[in-house]
Structure formats: structure tokens, C-alpha cells
CSV table of C-alpha atoms in Angstrom, one decimal:
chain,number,residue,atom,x,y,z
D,141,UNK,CA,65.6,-40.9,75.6
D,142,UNK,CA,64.9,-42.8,72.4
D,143,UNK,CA,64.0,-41.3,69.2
D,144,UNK,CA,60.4,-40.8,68.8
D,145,UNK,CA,60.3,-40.6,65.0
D,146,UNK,CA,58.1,-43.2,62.7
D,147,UNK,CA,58.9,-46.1,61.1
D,148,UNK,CA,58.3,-45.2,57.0
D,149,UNK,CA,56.5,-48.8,56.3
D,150,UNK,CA,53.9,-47.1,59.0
D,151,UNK,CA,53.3,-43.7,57.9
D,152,UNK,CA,50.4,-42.6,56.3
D,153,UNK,CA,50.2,-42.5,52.1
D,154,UNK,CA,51.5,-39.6,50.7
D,155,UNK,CA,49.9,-39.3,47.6
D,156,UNK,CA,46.4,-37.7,46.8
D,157,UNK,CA,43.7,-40.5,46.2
D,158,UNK,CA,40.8,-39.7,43.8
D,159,UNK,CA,37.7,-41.0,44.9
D,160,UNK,CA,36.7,-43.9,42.7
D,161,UNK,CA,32.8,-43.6,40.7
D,162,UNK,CA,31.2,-46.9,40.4
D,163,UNK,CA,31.3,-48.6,36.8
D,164,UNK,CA,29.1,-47.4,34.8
D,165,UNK,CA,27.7,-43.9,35.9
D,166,UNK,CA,28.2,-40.7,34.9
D,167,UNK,CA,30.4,-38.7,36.2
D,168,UNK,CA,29.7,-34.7,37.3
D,169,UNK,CA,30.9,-32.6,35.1
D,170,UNK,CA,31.3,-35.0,31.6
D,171,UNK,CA,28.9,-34.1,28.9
D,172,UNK,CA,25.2,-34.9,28.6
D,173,UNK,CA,24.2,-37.8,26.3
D,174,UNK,CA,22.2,-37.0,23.5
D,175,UNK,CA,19.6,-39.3,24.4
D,176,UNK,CA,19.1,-37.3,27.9
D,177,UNK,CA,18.9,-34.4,26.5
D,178,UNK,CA,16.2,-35.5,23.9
D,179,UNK,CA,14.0,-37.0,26.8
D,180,UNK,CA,14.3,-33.6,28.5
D,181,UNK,CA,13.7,-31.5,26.0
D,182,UNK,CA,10.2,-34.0,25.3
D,183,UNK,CA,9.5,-33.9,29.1
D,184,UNK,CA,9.6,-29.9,28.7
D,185,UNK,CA,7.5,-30.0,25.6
D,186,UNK,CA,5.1,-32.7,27.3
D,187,UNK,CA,4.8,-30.4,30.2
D,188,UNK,CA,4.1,-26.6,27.9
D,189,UNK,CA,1.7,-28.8,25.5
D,190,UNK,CA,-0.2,-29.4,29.2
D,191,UNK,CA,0.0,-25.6,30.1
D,192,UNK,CA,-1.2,-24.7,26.6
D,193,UNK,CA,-4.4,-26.5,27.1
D,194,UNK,CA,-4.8,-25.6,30.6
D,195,UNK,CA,-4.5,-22.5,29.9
D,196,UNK,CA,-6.8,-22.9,26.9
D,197,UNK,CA,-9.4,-24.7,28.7
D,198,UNK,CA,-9.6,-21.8,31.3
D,199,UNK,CA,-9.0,-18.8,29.5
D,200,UNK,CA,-10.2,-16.8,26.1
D,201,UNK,CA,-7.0,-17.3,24.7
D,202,UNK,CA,-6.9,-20.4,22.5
D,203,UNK,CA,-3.6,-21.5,20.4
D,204,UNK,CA,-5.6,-24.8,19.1
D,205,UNK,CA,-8.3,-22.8,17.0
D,206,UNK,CA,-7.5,-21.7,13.6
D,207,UNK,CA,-7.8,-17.5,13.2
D,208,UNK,CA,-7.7,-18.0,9.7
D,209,UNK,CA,-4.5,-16.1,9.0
D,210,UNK,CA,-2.3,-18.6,7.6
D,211,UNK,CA,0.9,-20.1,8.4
D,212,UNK,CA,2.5,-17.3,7.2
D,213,UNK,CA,1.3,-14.3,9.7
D,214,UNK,CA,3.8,-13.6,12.2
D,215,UNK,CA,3.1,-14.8,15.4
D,216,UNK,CA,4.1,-12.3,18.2
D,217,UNK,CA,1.2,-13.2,20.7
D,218,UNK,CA,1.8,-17.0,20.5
D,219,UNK,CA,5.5,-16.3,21.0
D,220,UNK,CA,4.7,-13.6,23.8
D,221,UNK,CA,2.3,-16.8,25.8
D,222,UNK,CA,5.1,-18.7,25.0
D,223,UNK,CA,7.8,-16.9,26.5
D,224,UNK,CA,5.5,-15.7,29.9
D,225,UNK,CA,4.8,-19.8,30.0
D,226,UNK,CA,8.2,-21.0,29.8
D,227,UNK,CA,9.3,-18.5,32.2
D,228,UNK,CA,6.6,-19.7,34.7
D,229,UNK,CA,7.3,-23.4,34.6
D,230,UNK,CA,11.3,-22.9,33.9
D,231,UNK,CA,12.2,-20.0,35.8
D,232,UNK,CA,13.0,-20.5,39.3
D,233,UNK,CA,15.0,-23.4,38.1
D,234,UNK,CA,16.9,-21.9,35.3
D,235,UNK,CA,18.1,-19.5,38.0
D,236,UNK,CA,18.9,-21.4,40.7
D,237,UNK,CA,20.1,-24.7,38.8
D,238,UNK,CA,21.1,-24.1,35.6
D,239,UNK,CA,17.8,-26.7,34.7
D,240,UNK,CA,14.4,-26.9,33.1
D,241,UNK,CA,12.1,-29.6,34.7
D,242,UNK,CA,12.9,-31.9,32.2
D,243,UNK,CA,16.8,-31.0,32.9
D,244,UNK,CA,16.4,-32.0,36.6
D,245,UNK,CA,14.4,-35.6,35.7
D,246,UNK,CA,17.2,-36.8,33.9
D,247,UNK,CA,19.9,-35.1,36.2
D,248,UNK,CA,21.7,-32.6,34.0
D,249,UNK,CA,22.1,-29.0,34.4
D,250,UNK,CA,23.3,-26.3,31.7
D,251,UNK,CA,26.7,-24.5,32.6
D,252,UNK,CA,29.4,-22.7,31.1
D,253,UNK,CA,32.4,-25.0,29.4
D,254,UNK,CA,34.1,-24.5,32.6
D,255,UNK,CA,31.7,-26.1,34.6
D,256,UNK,CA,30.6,-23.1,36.8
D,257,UNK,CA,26.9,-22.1,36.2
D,258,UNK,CA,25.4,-19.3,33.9
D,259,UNK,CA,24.1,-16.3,34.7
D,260,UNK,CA,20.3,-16.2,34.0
D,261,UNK,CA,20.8,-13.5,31.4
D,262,UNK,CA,23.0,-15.9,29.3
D,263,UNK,CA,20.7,-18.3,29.4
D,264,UNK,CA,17.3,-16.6,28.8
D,265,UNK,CA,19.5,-13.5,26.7
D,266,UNK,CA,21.2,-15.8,24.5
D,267,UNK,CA,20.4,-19.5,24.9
D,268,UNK,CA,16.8,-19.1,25.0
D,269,UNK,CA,15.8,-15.9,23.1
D,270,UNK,CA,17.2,-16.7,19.9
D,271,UNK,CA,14.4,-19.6,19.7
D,272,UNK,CA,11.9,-17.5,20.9
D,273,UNK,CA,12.7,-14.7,18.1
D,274,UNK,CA,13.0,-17.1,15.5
D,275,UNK,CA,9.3,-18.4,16.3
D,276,UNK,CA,8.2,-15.2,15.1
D,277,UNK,CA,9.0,-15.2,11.8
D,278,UNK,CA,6.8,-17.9,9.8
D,279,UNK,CA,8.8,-21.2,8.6
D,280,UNK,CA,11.9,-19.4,9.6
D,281,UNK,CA,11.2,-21.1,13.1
D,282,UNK,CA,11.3,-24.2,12.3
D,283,UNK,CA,13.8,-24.1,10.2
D,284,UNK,CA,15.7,-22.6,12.9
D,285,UNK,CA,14.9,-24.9,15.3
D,286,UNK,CA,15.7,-28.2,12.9
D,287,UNK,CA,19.4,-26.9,12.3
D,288,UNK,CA,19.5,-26.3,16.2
D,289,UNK,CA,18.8,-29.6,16.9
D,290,UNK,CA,21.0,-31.4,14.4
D,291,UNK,CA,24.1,-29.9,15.2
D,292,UNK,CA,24.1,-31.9,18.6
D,293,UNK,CA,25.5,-34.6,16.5
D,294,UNK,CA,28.8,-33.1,16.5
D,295,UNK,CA,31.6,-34.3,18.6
D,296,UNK,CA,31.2,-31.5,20.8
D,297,UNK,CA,27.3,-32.0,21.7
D,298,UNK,CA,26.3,-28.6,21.1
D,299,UNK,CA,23.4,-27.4,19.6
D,300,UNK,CA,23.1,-24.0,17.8
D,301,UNK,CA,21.8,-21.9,21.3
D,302,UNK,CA,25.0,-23.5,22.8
D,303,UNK,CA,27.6,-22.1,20.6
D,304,UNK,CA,25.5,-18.2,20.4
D,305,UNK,CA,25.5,-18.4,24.3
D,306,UNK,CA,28.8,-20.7,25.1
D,307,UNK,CA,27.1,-23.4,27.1
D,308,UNK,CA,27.2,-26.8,27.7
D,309,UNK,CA,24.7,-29.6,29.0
D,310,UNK,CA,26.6,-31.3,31.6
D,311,UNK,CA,26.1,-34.3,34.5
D,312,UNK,CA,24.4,-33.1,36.9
């Protein structure tokens, strides 16, 4: 009986193939562009100006009218709505995704620099809740929030509540 063994210019490749992305389209896992996350982050702010005057249009409490204190008077209820609102629209998805609704349009996703996804209390503990604290003290909010978006023109892409909570905004 013959050898049954295979010819070598017939076997099968050896080596591991990656599978090739198409020209052009961004790959899972590489970093956000800036310009995506700017459209999310207007999508999400589209999307709470609409609750605000839902809720406004349907409910005593109204964020448009002036109360006469100033810009300098704390504000603890507007950041309390603001927090109970964001958590309504965002939630679920911040949970389950690693994504606001603005995230998910434009197909990117928070995670950790590893890639694998945050746990909800990094995100909300320490991504979010620095803003939201901030927003309580007059001018020290915006402020806050102008330094916070600046710093995403570092090589790195990371804004302020990236580096407290050590996230990145990644492909989805």
C-alpha cells in the first residue's frame, strides 16, 4: 500500500489570515473622531433641550423662566432634573452599551482603554458625576465644562471625565 500523506503544494495555508476592513472605515476598537463625538454630544443636548421643554410644557416646573436669583445662586434643583433626565433618556443604554443616544447614532460606545466595557458606576460615579457637581456651583460649571471639552485636542482624545474615570470613546 502506497503512502497516503499530502503533497505540500496542496495543503492548506498555515498561517493565521486577518480579515481585511474595506478602505476607508473605521475599524472596532480605534479611537472616536472628534468630529463624532461633537455630533453626539449635540444630538444628546438636542435631545435634553426637547425633554426640558416637554417637561416644562407639562409640568409646574419651568427651567426657562427667570426666579430672579441671579446667576450666581447655586443650582441644586436644576442639576437634580438634570441628573433624573439624563438618567431617563441615557440609562438603559449606558448600561447595557457603554452609549448615550447620541453615542449609538454615530456608532461609538464608551469603554475602558482596554476595550472591554465600563461598569455603570464608573461611568455615572466618575465620568458623569463630576459634570453634574460642577453644574452646581455658579460659573464654576462652565468653566468646568470648557476645560473638559478642550482637552479632546490632545493626541490621546480624552477629555477631562475620561482621564478622572479612565475611559475612552471608541468605534463601535
Amino acid at each position: 500500500m502506497e503512502d497516503q500523506t499530502q503533497d505540500a503544494r496542496y495543503a492548506p495555508p498555515q498561517s493565521h489570515v486577518e480579515d481585511v476592513q474595506q478602505p476607508g472605515q473605521p475599524q472596532p476598537g480605534q479611537l472616536a473622531t472628534r468630529g463624532k463625538r461633537f455630533l453626539a454630544a449635540m444630538v444628546d443636548g438636542g435631545i435634553a433641550v426637547g425633554a426640558l421643554w416637554l417637561l416644562s410644557m407639562f409640568t409646574p416646573y419651568d427651567i426657562w423662566s427667570d426666579d430672579g436669583l441671579g446667576l450666581w445662586t447655586p443650582r441644586v434643583t436644576d442639576t437634580a432634573v438634570g441628573i433624573v433626565l439624563y438618567l431617563a433618556l441615557h440609562g438603559y443604554l449606558l448600561a447595557t452599551r457603554g452609549q448615550t443616544i447620541g453615542k449609538a447614532l454615530f456608532k461609538i460606545r464608551i469603554a475602558r482603554p482596554d476595550g472591554s466595557k465600563p461598569s455603570i458606576g464608573r461611568i455615572l460615579g466618575l465620568r458623569e458625576s463630576p459634570l453634574f457637581l460642577a453644574n452646581i456651583v455658579p460659573m464654576l460649571g462652565q468653566i468646568f465644562v470648557l476645560v473638559d471639552s478642550l482637552l479632546i485636542f490632545r493626541e490621546s482624545r480624552r477629555c477631562l471625565h475620561d482621564q478622572i474615570a479612565d475611559t475612552v470613546v471608541l468605534q463601535a
